[in-house]
Each structure stands twice: as structure tokens, then as C-alpha cells.
Amino acid sequence: MSDVPSAHPDSASGSAAPALVSDQEREELRRQGILLTKMEDLYNWGRSNSVWPLNFGLACCAIEMIAASMARFDISRFGSEVYRPSPRQADLLIVSGTVTKKMAPQVIRLWNQMPEPKYCIAMGACAISGGPFKQGYNVLKGIDRFIPVDIYIPGCPPRPEALLNGLIALQEKIRGQHLTGPNAPRHLRADDRCEYPVPEFGAHDLEPPANPEVFQPPTIVRTEK
Amino acid sequence: MSLFPAPSPSGVSVRPVNDEFHGDLLEISMGPHHPSTHGVFRMQVTLDGETIVKLKPVFGYLHRNHEKLGENTTYLASMPYTDRLDYLNSMTNNWAYAIAVEKLAGQPVPERAEYLRIILAELTRLLNHTCLAGFLLQDSGAMGTPLMYAFREREKILELFEALSGSRMMCNFQRFGGCRVDASPAWLAAAQGVVDAYGSFLDEFEALLTGNEILMARTQGTGVLTPQLAINASVTGPLLRATGVDYDIRKVDAYGLYSRFNFRVPLGAHGDTYDRYMIRILEMRESIKILQQALRELPAGPVMDPKAKLRGFRPKAGEAYGRIEGPKGEIGFYLISDGSPNPYRYRVRPPSFVNLTILEDMCLGQTIADAVIILGSVDIVLGEVDR
Amino acid sequence: METLEQLRDRLLARFPGAEVTLVTNPGAAAQHSLLLGASQAREIACFLRDDPALQLDYCSNVTGIDWPDKEIVETTKTTVPDPAGGPAKVVEQKTKRLQPGYLEAVYHLYSMALKHGPVILRLRTANRTDQANVPSLTPVWRGCEFQEREAFDLFGIVFTGHPDLRRILMWDEFKDFPMRKDYVEPDDYEWEPTPHGGVLEKAAKHYPVAATPPADTPPAPPAPEGKQP
């Protein structure tokens, strides 16, 4: 158990109470075979090192996602090689490619079916904003219109290294979270909503075209000069 | 009436009715999220026990409005979109589009560019067929290993593409009247190295798979397609040639400079899944021959026609249909110009979309597990099926 | 292979009363086509497939084209003699004529047996609204099945005799035909850093004062609802 990470700098500085045990004392205890850590660190360590992605490819980025799991890039170095075909067993939804309006309800349904704790990576320009296909009549302008996204990876498609970088960023984000307070993971907060509404197919567009609880369109502040 | 009716003339035994002995028919929806559907493809399958009695493909989950976007942008601006059609084979998509526009505008291409296009197209064919073989084996239950081998080789070819065009997958390399940049001698030497080593990789791959008893048991005799049906259903590419029909656009149209090259068109005899696998392996062997010849004979000269115009490109009013033999079949572009900078009509003839016409015919009477490998052997990419 | 003129004459001799017109292509490709009337289109297609000299057994590409109503301005010059006896005046008269729109289905045929082609067939609908139907050629070439469904989905061309004419790419509840030239997509414009072309027009509609944001202005944080500019 010697590879339990020390407290993350964010979490150490963020806690209000002064540390009861100094790092030196903790290190001394560890040499004696006594592991002293915080529940929070242990919980975050466990969560961050076994992020199992959903085996879910949408478009071009999915090929690079597969390439990331192959021998050269070897995503298993980060504990994420276990691609699960079922959303019930997965922790991470990598939205790898263009989300069309026809596909969006299915993506949201998959997200609803995943158990907490769960994370979402928007991989590639299309998943972020519609990308090159943004002006298409059947293209959703970003999956963050319907579900919360943790990490955005730009690129068209992002290289496998970029996906690994995004995964590391996600792990750092997980390690920086607290069990209580405003920086708690989504599922530990009281205001967490477990299910996100699934839009329906309308006569011209999805109904509704976005979930206002998750997404507000950015607006421009016009400066009078 | 016998319990098991005689096979229909097409060799398919389908039992469409359910009596008290057989129980209910089961309707399942495979996809759009399914690990074996190669993306967001969906099959509405009706099963009697394990046997498929009805199968309807459902499309559109990756319909990205390629044609509408192509009509709203200039001719040149559609080139990067073609990369994203069949995202494994951006180089051949580029070429098909360039050929269509060159036909529309009467634009000649210099000889070195034609050679370079052939080199890149055949490398793409190697890449596609290798990945397809890996995915096919993944679908038939060999989890991981064949795909790992395939992606190892894919990375080598992608390195070449990246060195030449700046991007691994979305190369955006061809232009109307030539290629964007020239290949350096170092690049050609690297390509020669990859091509020289590819034959031994294929030997290794085949030693693992081709004679494998499990693979043969799974694929031989499954998903049989007759040549008559294949022709009538506009099937093209390796899927057609596996049925024994000799139709390769590289030979028929002899576009580019393919008439100068010495290669054979492998043909299947049974039209089953195993033949479709073998055809691809044999095509890769022929591609290596073409590549060796092209790299040996590559002439000097410009790679871009000096009179070619890219910015402000406005072809005269008219229409043209240009097609090439892509790794998945005939990929064509149909363009109508009204003299403006944007095409009036921009149409992609997608090979794998049309090839899916006969998916139901191949799957009827087979088990649900075979439907997965039959679909795998059709070789679809959803970016191109739905566009 | 015979020329398209010869083929047209042969078809007219074989099918008396059929409408077969040659549509020339002025472009460099010079791929001319045959426009078929709806009445005998399927019989002609069968003939093209089975004729031993043609054997067009392979229908490669099927697509729709939208030709909306077009206003054509014709200028006619008439010479009016001056009643006073002076030189005759030339009066230009402009007449506007509305060319009714139609939808067109285009088929590219090749022969796998004889390895020639393409022969291009065109079918036209009577108008774009209530009579947007042409005969389906799926009974002749099975390969048309999905592509005709696609033309139905995106253009609204109704192929009579198609075995399974449903929407294929869009969802079933969808009402519009998005590939038509007059399709209006749902208004969900979103701020973009570099709008141009048609996107700039949309941006101008949404932000009437400044069509493009000043370069030094970052996008504001999400505004509360109802406070959009």
C-alpha cells in the first residue's frame, strides 16, 4: 500500500482545520507499517485510478479512442483499459464524435443509465460544439446542451495523446474533490439530479433543443465605444 | 408439412411463422450503441430462437448533413469534409472528390501527382483492409490480439500520412489538379521501408488466422451472397469480388495511371464471409505490388498543375460524376455546377451504404452471432453510410 | 457502346409514345443524359438492363435534385416606327415568366457485364408539392432501394412502387425536406468567434448592433434567463 498518494495540494490547502498530523510524522508512521490517510484521499485515489470508459464510439474520434487503447498509446497505464459495453458497468462516457439530433436522446439515455460516480469527456470539436458540422440541420451543437461535461478535448480528431492528457486531467479533477462542500463530487451533493431529461423528436428539431438547467447559450456583451 | 421446410431456392431456410412448438418470435434492436456495430448503426432483428427471420437496418444516427454543407461552401472548402466521410480512408475520399471536380472543370493532373495519388490510395487500401481484418476477428470473438496487430501496422502508415500531410487521419491532401505538397526523398524512403516490411506482416497475420480452424468454422458458408443478387443490388468492392464478379474500377475505368500498373484482381468463389476476408488479404498483396512499382517508377516533375486555380475556383455550368475504386467499393461524387463558387448539387455515392442493401439477404436464416461477423465483413464506416 | 442519340432513337422506336429527351451537359465532362417521361420509365429501365447490347445491370448512383421555381426575365426588342416619320425607335420590353420548379431523380447506370457506362437517366416530377412523384426503379435494380429512400427523405420525391418508402436518415416524426433549397433550419444560432458567410448573416440577425464581436471582448459568462440582448 506504499503507493497511496500523498494529499493533493488542493485538498491540503482547501481544508479548513489545520493538519493534525504533519507530513513528516505521517511518513514516519508509514515506515512503521501504519498507514495514516484521509478517507477523502483514499476515496479519490480509488476513483481516479479505475475510470472505466463505456465502449461507445460515435464517429471519427472513436477510431482514435481505439488507437489510444492499443499497444502504442496503451491507455491501461492509467487504469482505463477496461472498456465496458454496458453503461451499467462504466464510469466514463467518452462522447467521441459528432452527436446528431437523432443520436442525442440515446446518448442522454446512456448517461442516465450509468451509475454514479460517473464522468463525461467531450472528445473532439464535434462533441464540444458541433465542430465543422455545426451548421448542419441534424447536428447537435455540443453535447453539453443536455448533459454536464467534465473535460473538453479539442481537436479534429484529437490525437490519442490528447485523449490520454484529457484522462489525466480528469484524474486530477477527481483527486481535487472533497467529500463535502461545494467541491464535492456530483453524486455527493444534495442538489444532484440523477436523471437528465431526454429530449423528444419534434417535427423540426429536438424538443426541447437544449436543457436550460445544464446549458445557457453564451451571450455577447456589447461595448459602446 | 414437415417440421423443417426445404430451403428456398436462394439456399436460405427461413421459418417466418411461429406455431405452438416454436414459441414467440423475438424482436431485438441491436444498436445504435452496440460494441459490434462499428459505430452507431442499428439493426432491427426478428429472431426465431437464434435464427434471424427478419433484419431491417436503421440509419441516420451519424447523419452530419455532408451534402447540405457541401452545397453551402466552395468547392475547395468541401475537401476537408470529404476526409470525414469514411474516416479510415481520407486519402481515397480526397481523390474521388478531386477526380469529380477535375472532370467537371476539365483539369489535367501532372504525372508525378498521379503516381503520388496511387501510392497514397494503395497505402490507404492496406490500412483499411488491415483494420477491417482486425475488426472482423474482434467481432468473431478474438478479443484484442488481431486488432492490436492491425493497429500496430496502421500506426506505421499513419506516420507516413502525418509526415506528408500534417495530420494522422484527416489528411486533406488532394487538390484539383494535383496534390498539396510534394513527397521528399526521405518520405519516399520511409514509405519504401513500410511497403517492404508489409509482406512479412501479412505472412505473420495469415499464419495466425487464415488457416485457423475456428475462423474457418465461423466464416465459411456464412452470409453467402450470389453474384446475380450482388450485381442487381449495386454491391461493389471486395464484397462484390468475393462473389466472383470481376469488376474493379481500377481496371474498368483505368483512372489515374492504373493502366500502367501490373496487378491482378483477386476473385472469390463462394461469396461467403471467409472469401470476403481472403479477398482483402489478397488485395493487400496486390497493393504491395502496385506500391513497389509506383515507388520504383515515380517520375520527377511538379505535383500541381501550374494553371490550376484553387482560390476563386468557379467551374463552368455543367455536371460530372467521378468515381474511383475505394477500399470499400465504388466511391463517387456527383457535382452540378451553375457557374457559382459553390456547387449547386453535391452528392456522395457512398459504397458501404449501398452495400448494406443486401445485409438482410445475407443474414436470413443465420444465427444472431453470425449477423455480427457478416456485418463486420461488409466493412462499413458510419461516417460514410449516414454522411 | 452506341451514342446517346442512337440509344434515344432506338428507345423511341422500341417504345412508341414514350417521352425520351436528350439533356446535354455543357460542362467539360460532357456526360449527357436521357430524360424519361414517367409513363414508361420502368419499362425502359427494364429494357436497358436486359438489352444484350447494353446490359446496364448496375445502377450505381441515385440522387435527387431540387429545382425551385425560377423567375426568368426575358427581354424582347421591338422596333416601333415613329408616327412623326423620324427614325424607328427600339423599345425594350421585359416580361417576367415564372418557370415552375420540379424535383429530379438522377440514375447513373453502368454495365458490369460489358464494362461500359455511364448512361444517365433523369426523371422529373410535375411540381414540388402535391405531384412530387416519379416511378421507382427499385423493382428493376435493387441497389436503388436505400438511395431512393434517401431522396424521399431529404428531397420529398415520392417513388411510386417502392417496396418500403420511409424516412431513412431523419427520424420518422420529422416534417421538412432538408436538402431542398428553400429549407429553413431551426433557429438555434450560437455565438461563434469567427462568423463568416451564411453564419455571419445569422449572427447579424441575432445581434443586430454588432454583427461581429470586437476582438478584445471575451464572451460574457452565461447570462440569467430572459436577459438576452
PDB file of C-alpha atoms in Angstrom, chain B residues 136-282:
ATOM      1  CA  LEU B 136     -13.686  -8.783 -38.197  1.00  0.00           C
ATOM      2  CA  LEU B 137     -11.669 -11.010 -35.919  1.00  0.00           C
ATOM      3  CA  GLN B 138     -12.679  -8.901 -32.947  1.00  0.00           C
ATOM      4  CA  ASP B 139     -16.309  -9.428 -33.938  1.00  0.00           C
ATOM      5  CA  SER B 140     -15.868 -13.162 -34.227  1.00  0.00           C
ATOM      6  CA  GLY B 141     -14.573 -13.341 -30.695  1.00  0.00           C
ATOM      7  CA  ALA B 142     -10.801 -12.940 -30.909  1.00  0.00           C
ATOM      8  CA  MET B 143     -10.812 -10.061 -28.482  1.00  0.00           C
ATOM      9  CA  GLY B 144      -7.839  -7.792 -28.652  1.00  0.00           C
ATOM     10  CA  THR B 145      -4.970  -9.589 -30.277  1.00  0.00           C
ATOM     11  CA  PRO B 146      -5.684  -9.337 -34.043  1.00  0.00           C
ATOM     12  CA  LEU B 147      -6.815  -5.762 -33.596  1.00  0.00           C
ATOM     13  CA  MET B 148      -3.608  -4.972 -31.736  1.00  0.00           C
ATOM     14  CA  TYR B 149      -1.585  -6.336 -34.651  1.00  0.00           C
ATOM     15  CA  ALA B 150      -3.699  -4.397 -37.129  1.00  0.00           C
ATOM     16  CA  PHE B 151      -3.407  -1.130 -35.273  1.00  0.00           C
ATOM     17  CA  ARG B 152       0.327  -1.586 -34.920  1.00  0.00           C
ATOM     18  CA  GLU B 153       0.583  -1.595 -38.713  1.00  0.00           C
ATOM     19  CA  ARG B 154      -1.956   1.201 -39.003  1.00  0.00           C
ATOM     20  CA  GLU B 155       0.266   3.432 -36.906  1.00  0.00           C
ATOM     21  CA  LYS B 156       3.145   2.893 -39.320  1.00  0.00           C
ATOM     22  CA  ILE B 157       1.061   4.047 -42.263  1.00  0.00           C
ATOM     23  CA  LEU B 158      -0.419   6.914 -40.283  1.00  0.00           C
ATOM     24  CA  GLU B 159       3.084   8.107 -39.517  1.00  0.00           C
ATOM     25  CA  LEU B 160       3.697   8.339 -43.231  1.00  0.00           C
ATOM     26  CA  PHE B 161       0.460  10.249 -43.733  1.00  0.00           C
ATOM     27  CA  GLU B 162       1.272  12.594 -40.907  1.00  0.00           C
ATOM     28  CA  ALA B 163       4.760  13.273 -42.207  1.00  0.00           C
ATOM     29  CA  LEU B 164       3.340  14.120 -45.610  1.00  0.00           C
ATOM     30  CA  SER B 165       0.123  15.951 -44.847  1.00  0.00           C
ATOM     31  CA  GLY B 166       0.448  17.073 -41.241  1.00  0.00           C
ATOM     32  CA  SER B 167      -2.459  15.026 -39.944  1.00  0.00           C
ATOM     33  CA  ARG B 168      -2.874  11.408 -38.989  1.00  0.00           C
ATOM     34  CA  MET B 169      -6.400  10.757 -40.110  1.00  0.00           C
ATOM     35  CA  MET B 170      -7.788  13.851 -41.803  1.00  0.00           C
ATOM     36  CA  CYS B 171      -5.178  14.338 -44.481  1.00  0.00           C
ATOM     37  CA  ASN B 172      -6.903  16.903 -46.736  1.00  0.00           C
ATOM     38  CA  PHE B 173      -4.161  16.227 -49.233  1.00  0.00           C
ATOM     39  CA  GLN B 174      -5.502  16.177 -52.787  1.00  0.00           C
ATOM     40  CA  ARG B 175      -6.267  19.318 -54.716  1.00  0.00           C
ATOM     41  CA  PHE B 176      -7.975  19.900 -58.052  1.00  0.00           C
ATOM     42  CA  GLY B 177      -5.066  19.463 -60.426  1.00  0.00           C
ATOM     43  CA  GLY B 178      -2.587  17.679 -58.202  1.00  0.00           C
ATOM     44  CA  CYS B 179      -1.507  17.246 -54.610  1.00  0.00           C
ATOM     45  CA  ARG B 180      -0.966  19.815 -51.904  1.00  0.00           C
ATOM     46  CA  VAL B 181       2.725  19.164 -51.215  1.00  0.00           C
ATOM     47  CA  ASP B 182       5.414  17.017 -52.755  1.00  0.00           C
ATOM     48  CA  ALA B 183       6.907  13.963 -51.094  1.00  0.00           C
ATOM     49  CA  SER B 184      10.511  14.345 -50.063  1.00  0.00           C
ATOM     50  CA  PRO B 185      13.126  11.658 -50.811  1.00  0.00           C
ATOM     51  CA  ALA B 186      13.232  10.876 -47.101  1.00  0.00           C
ATOM     52  CA  TRP B 187       9.486  10.312 -47.091  1.00  0.00           C
ATOM     53  CA  LEU B 188       9.731   8.045 -50.114  1.00  0.00           C
ATOM     54  CA  ALA B 189      12.476   6.057 -48.413  1.00  0.00           C
ATOM     55  CA  ALA B 190      10.313   5.710 -45.314  1.00  0.00           C
ATOM     56  CA  ALA B 191       7.368   4.607 -47.458  1.00  0.00           C
ATOM     57  CA  GLN B 192       9.590   2.072 -49.184  1.00  0.00           C
ATOM     58  CA  GLY B 193      10.543   0.715 -45.780  1.00  0.00           C
ATOM     59  CA  VAL B 194       6.922   0.315 -44.717  1.00  0.00           C
ATOM     60  CA  VAL B 195       5.985  -1.333 -48.002  1.00  0.00           C
ATOM     61  CA  ASP B 196       8.933  -3.716 -47.878  1.00  0.00           C
ATOM     62  CA  ALA B 197       8.040  -4.824 -44.374  1.00  0.00           C
ATOM     63  CA  TYR B 198       4.334  -5.172 -45.044  1.00  0.00           C
ATOM     64  CA  GLY B 199       4.573  -8.520 -46.784  1.00  0.00           C
ATOM     65  CA  SER B 200       6.177 -10.154 -43.777  1.00  0.00           C
ATOM     66  CA  PHE B 201       3.499  -8.662 -41.534  1.00  0.00           C
ATOM     67  CA  LEU B 202       0.858 -10.202 -43.769  1.00  0.00           C
ATOM     68  CA  ASP B 203       2.636 -13.540 -43.573  1.00  0.00           C
ATOM     69  CA  GLU B 204       2.567 -13.321 -39.797  1.00  0.00           C
ATOM     70  CA  PHE B 205      -1.067 -12.238 -39.763  1.00  0.00           C
ATOM     71  CA  GLU B 206      -2.064 -15.016 -42.121  1.00  0.00           C
ATOM     72  CA  ALA B 207      -0.107 -17.613 -40.206  1.00  0.00           C
ATOM     73  CA  LEU B 208      -2.191 -16.718 -37.184  1.00  0.00           C
ATOM     74  CA  LEU B 209      -5.539 -16.506 -38.892  1.00  0.00           C
ATOM     75  CA  THR B 210      -6.027 -17.767 -42.421  1.00  0.00           C
ATOM     76  CA  GLY B 211      -5.726 -21.449 -41.670  1.00  0.00           C
ATOM     77  CA  ASN B 212      -7.236 -21.126 -38.236  1.00  0.00           C
ATOM     78  CA  GLU B 213      -9.869 -23.783 -37.694  1.00  0.00           C
ATOM     79  CA  ILE B 214     -12.088 -21.598 -35.536  1.00  0.00           C
ATOM     80  CA  LEU B 215     -12.066 -18.782 -38.055  1.00  0.00           C
ATOM     81  CA  MET B 216     -12.922 -21.186 -40.858  1.00  0.00           C
ATOM     82  CA  ALA B 217     -15.721 -22.750 -38.852  1.00  0.00           C
ATOM     83  CA  ARG B 218     -17.207 -19.383 -38.088  1.00  0.00           C
ATOM     84  CA  THR B 219     -16.890 -17.791 -41.514  1.00  0.00           C
ATOM     85  CA  GLN B 220     -17.079 -20.478 -44.191  1.00  0.00           C
ATOM     86  CA  GLY B 221     -20.589 -20.790 -45.504  1.00  0.00           C
ATOM     87  CA  THR B 222     -21.963 -17.882 -43.507  1.00  0.00           C
ATOM     88  CA  GLY B 223     -23.523 -14.921 -45.227  1.00  0.00           C
ATOM     89  CA  VAL B 224     -23.439 -16.330 -48.718  1.00  0.00           C
ATOM     90  CA  LEU B 225     -24.145 -13.809 -51.448  1.00  0.00           C
ATOM     91  CA  THR B 226     -24.902 -14.802 -55.020  1.00  0.00           C
ATOM     92  CA  PRO B 227     -23.329 -12.852 -57.901  1.00  0.00           C
ATOM     93  CA  GLN B 228     -26.698 -12.141 -59.528  1.00  0.00           C
ATOM     94  CA  LEU B 229     -28.071 -10.557 -56.390  1.00  0.00           C
ATOM     95  CA  ALA B 230     -24.840  -8.688 -55.751  1.00  0.00           C
ATOM     96  CA  ILE B 231     -24.889  -7.072 -59.198  1.00  0.00           C
ATOM     97  CA  ASN B 232     -28.572  -6.225 -59.044  1.00  0.00           C
ATOM     98  CA  ALA B 233     -28.149  -4.673 -55.601  1.00  0.00           C
ATOM     99  CA  SER B 234     -25.262  -2.464 -56.792  1.00  0.00           C
ATOM    100  CA  VAL B 235     -22.779  -4.087 -54.438  1.00  0.00           C
ATOM    101  CA  THR B 236     -19.214  -3.016 -55.168  1.00  0.00           C
ATOM    102  CA  GLY B 237     -15.729  -3.519 -53.858  1.00  0.00           C
ATOM    103  CA  PRO B 238     -14.349  -6.617 -52.158  1.00  0.00           C
ATOM    104  CA  LEU B 239     -17.877  -7.685 -51.260  1.00  0.00           C
ATOM    105  CA  LEU B 240     -18.733  -7.978 -54.960  1.00  0.00           C
ATOM    106  CA  ARG B 241     -15.457  -9.588 -55.989  1.00  0.00           C
ATOM    107  CA  ALA B 242     -15.831 -12.219 -53.276  1.00  0.00           C
ATOM    108  CA  THR B 243     -18.828 -13.495 -55.229  1.00  0.00           C
ATOM    109  CA  GLY B 244     -16.654 -13.954 -58.303  1.00  0.00           C
ATOM    110  CA  VAL B 245     -17.693 -10.903 -60.345  1.00  0.00           C
ATOM    111  CA  ASP B 246     -14.680  -9.332 -61.994  1.00  0.00           C
ATOM    112  CA  TYR B 247     -15.373  -5.627 -61.589  1.00  0.00           C
ATOM    113  CA  ASP B 248     -12.632  -3.380 -60.328  1.00  0.00           C
ATOM    114  CA  ILE B 249     -12.868   0.286 -61.316  1.00  0.00           C
ATOM    115  CA  ARG B 250      -9.086   0.496 -61.315  1.00  0.00           C
ATOM    116  CA  LYS B 251      -9.226  -1.873 -64.291  1.00  0.00           C
ATOM    117  CA  VAL B 252     -12.563  -0.815 -65.819  1.00  0.00           C
ATOM    118  CA  ASP B 253     -12.096   2.946 -65.829  1.00  0.00           C
ATOM    119  CA  ALA B 254      -8.293   2.858 -65.579  1.00  0.00           C
ATOM    120  CA  TYR B 255      -8.478   6.242 -63.909  1.00  0.00           C
ATOM    121  CA  GLY B 256      -5.294   7.950 -62.858  1.00  0.00           C
ATOM    122  CA  LEU B 257      -2.463   5.924 -64.353  1.00  0.00           C
ATOM    123  CA  TYR B 258      -3.625   2.485 -63.229  1.00  0.00           C
ATOM    124  CA  SER B 259      -3.409   1.190 -66.802  1.00  0.00           C
ATOM    125  CA  ARG B 260       0.382   1.330 -66.470  1.00  0.00           C
ATOM    126  CA  PHE B 261       0.421  -0.913 -63.446  1.00  0.00           C
ATOM    127  CA  ASN B 262       0.657  -4.623 -63.425  1.00  0.00           C
ATOM    128  CA  PHE B 263      -1.668  -6.170 -60.871  1.00  0.00           C
ATOM    129  CA  ARG B 264      -4.356  -8.796 -60.675  1.00  0.00           C
ATOM    130  CA  VAL B 265      -7.871  -8.589 -59.323  1.00  0.00           C
ATOM    131  CA  PRO B 266      -8.449 -11.400 -56.838  1.00  0.00           C
ATOM    132  CA  LEU B 267     -11.843 -13.074 -57.114  1.00  0.00           C
ATOM    133  CA  GLY B 268     -13.733 -15.250 -54.675  1.00  0.00           C
ATOM    134  CA  ALA B 269     -15.631 -18.399 -55.457  1.00  0.00           C
ATOM    135  CA  HIS B 270     -18.242 -18.797 -52.740  1.00  0.00           C
ATOM    136  CA  GLY B 271     -19.276 -15.297 -51.727  1.00  0.00           C
ATOM    137  CA  ASP B 272     -19.188 -16.157 -48.042  1.00  0.00           C
ATOM    138  CA  THR B 273     -17.584 -14.338 -45.158  1.00  0.00           C
ATOM    139  CA  TYR B 274     -14.349 -16.264 -45.427  1.00  0.00           C
ATOM    140  CA  ASP B 275     -13.990 -15.299 -49.087  1.00  0.00           C
ATOM    141  CA  ARG B 276     -14.529 -11.694 -48.181  1.00  0.00           C
ATOM    142  CA  TYR B 277     -11.748 -11.958 -45.623  1.00  0.00           C
ATOM    143  CA  MET B 278      -9.432 -13.696 -48.091  1.00  0.00           C
ATOM    144  CA  ILE B 279     -10.163 -11.211 -50.886  1.00  0.00           C
ATOM    145  CA  ARG B 280      -8.933  -8.424 -48.672  1.00  0.00           C
ATOM    146  CA  ILE B 281      -5.755 -10.255 -47.765  1.00  0.00           C
ATOM    147  CA  LEU B 282      -5.075 -10.958 -51.441  1.00  0.00           C
TER     148      LEU B 282
END
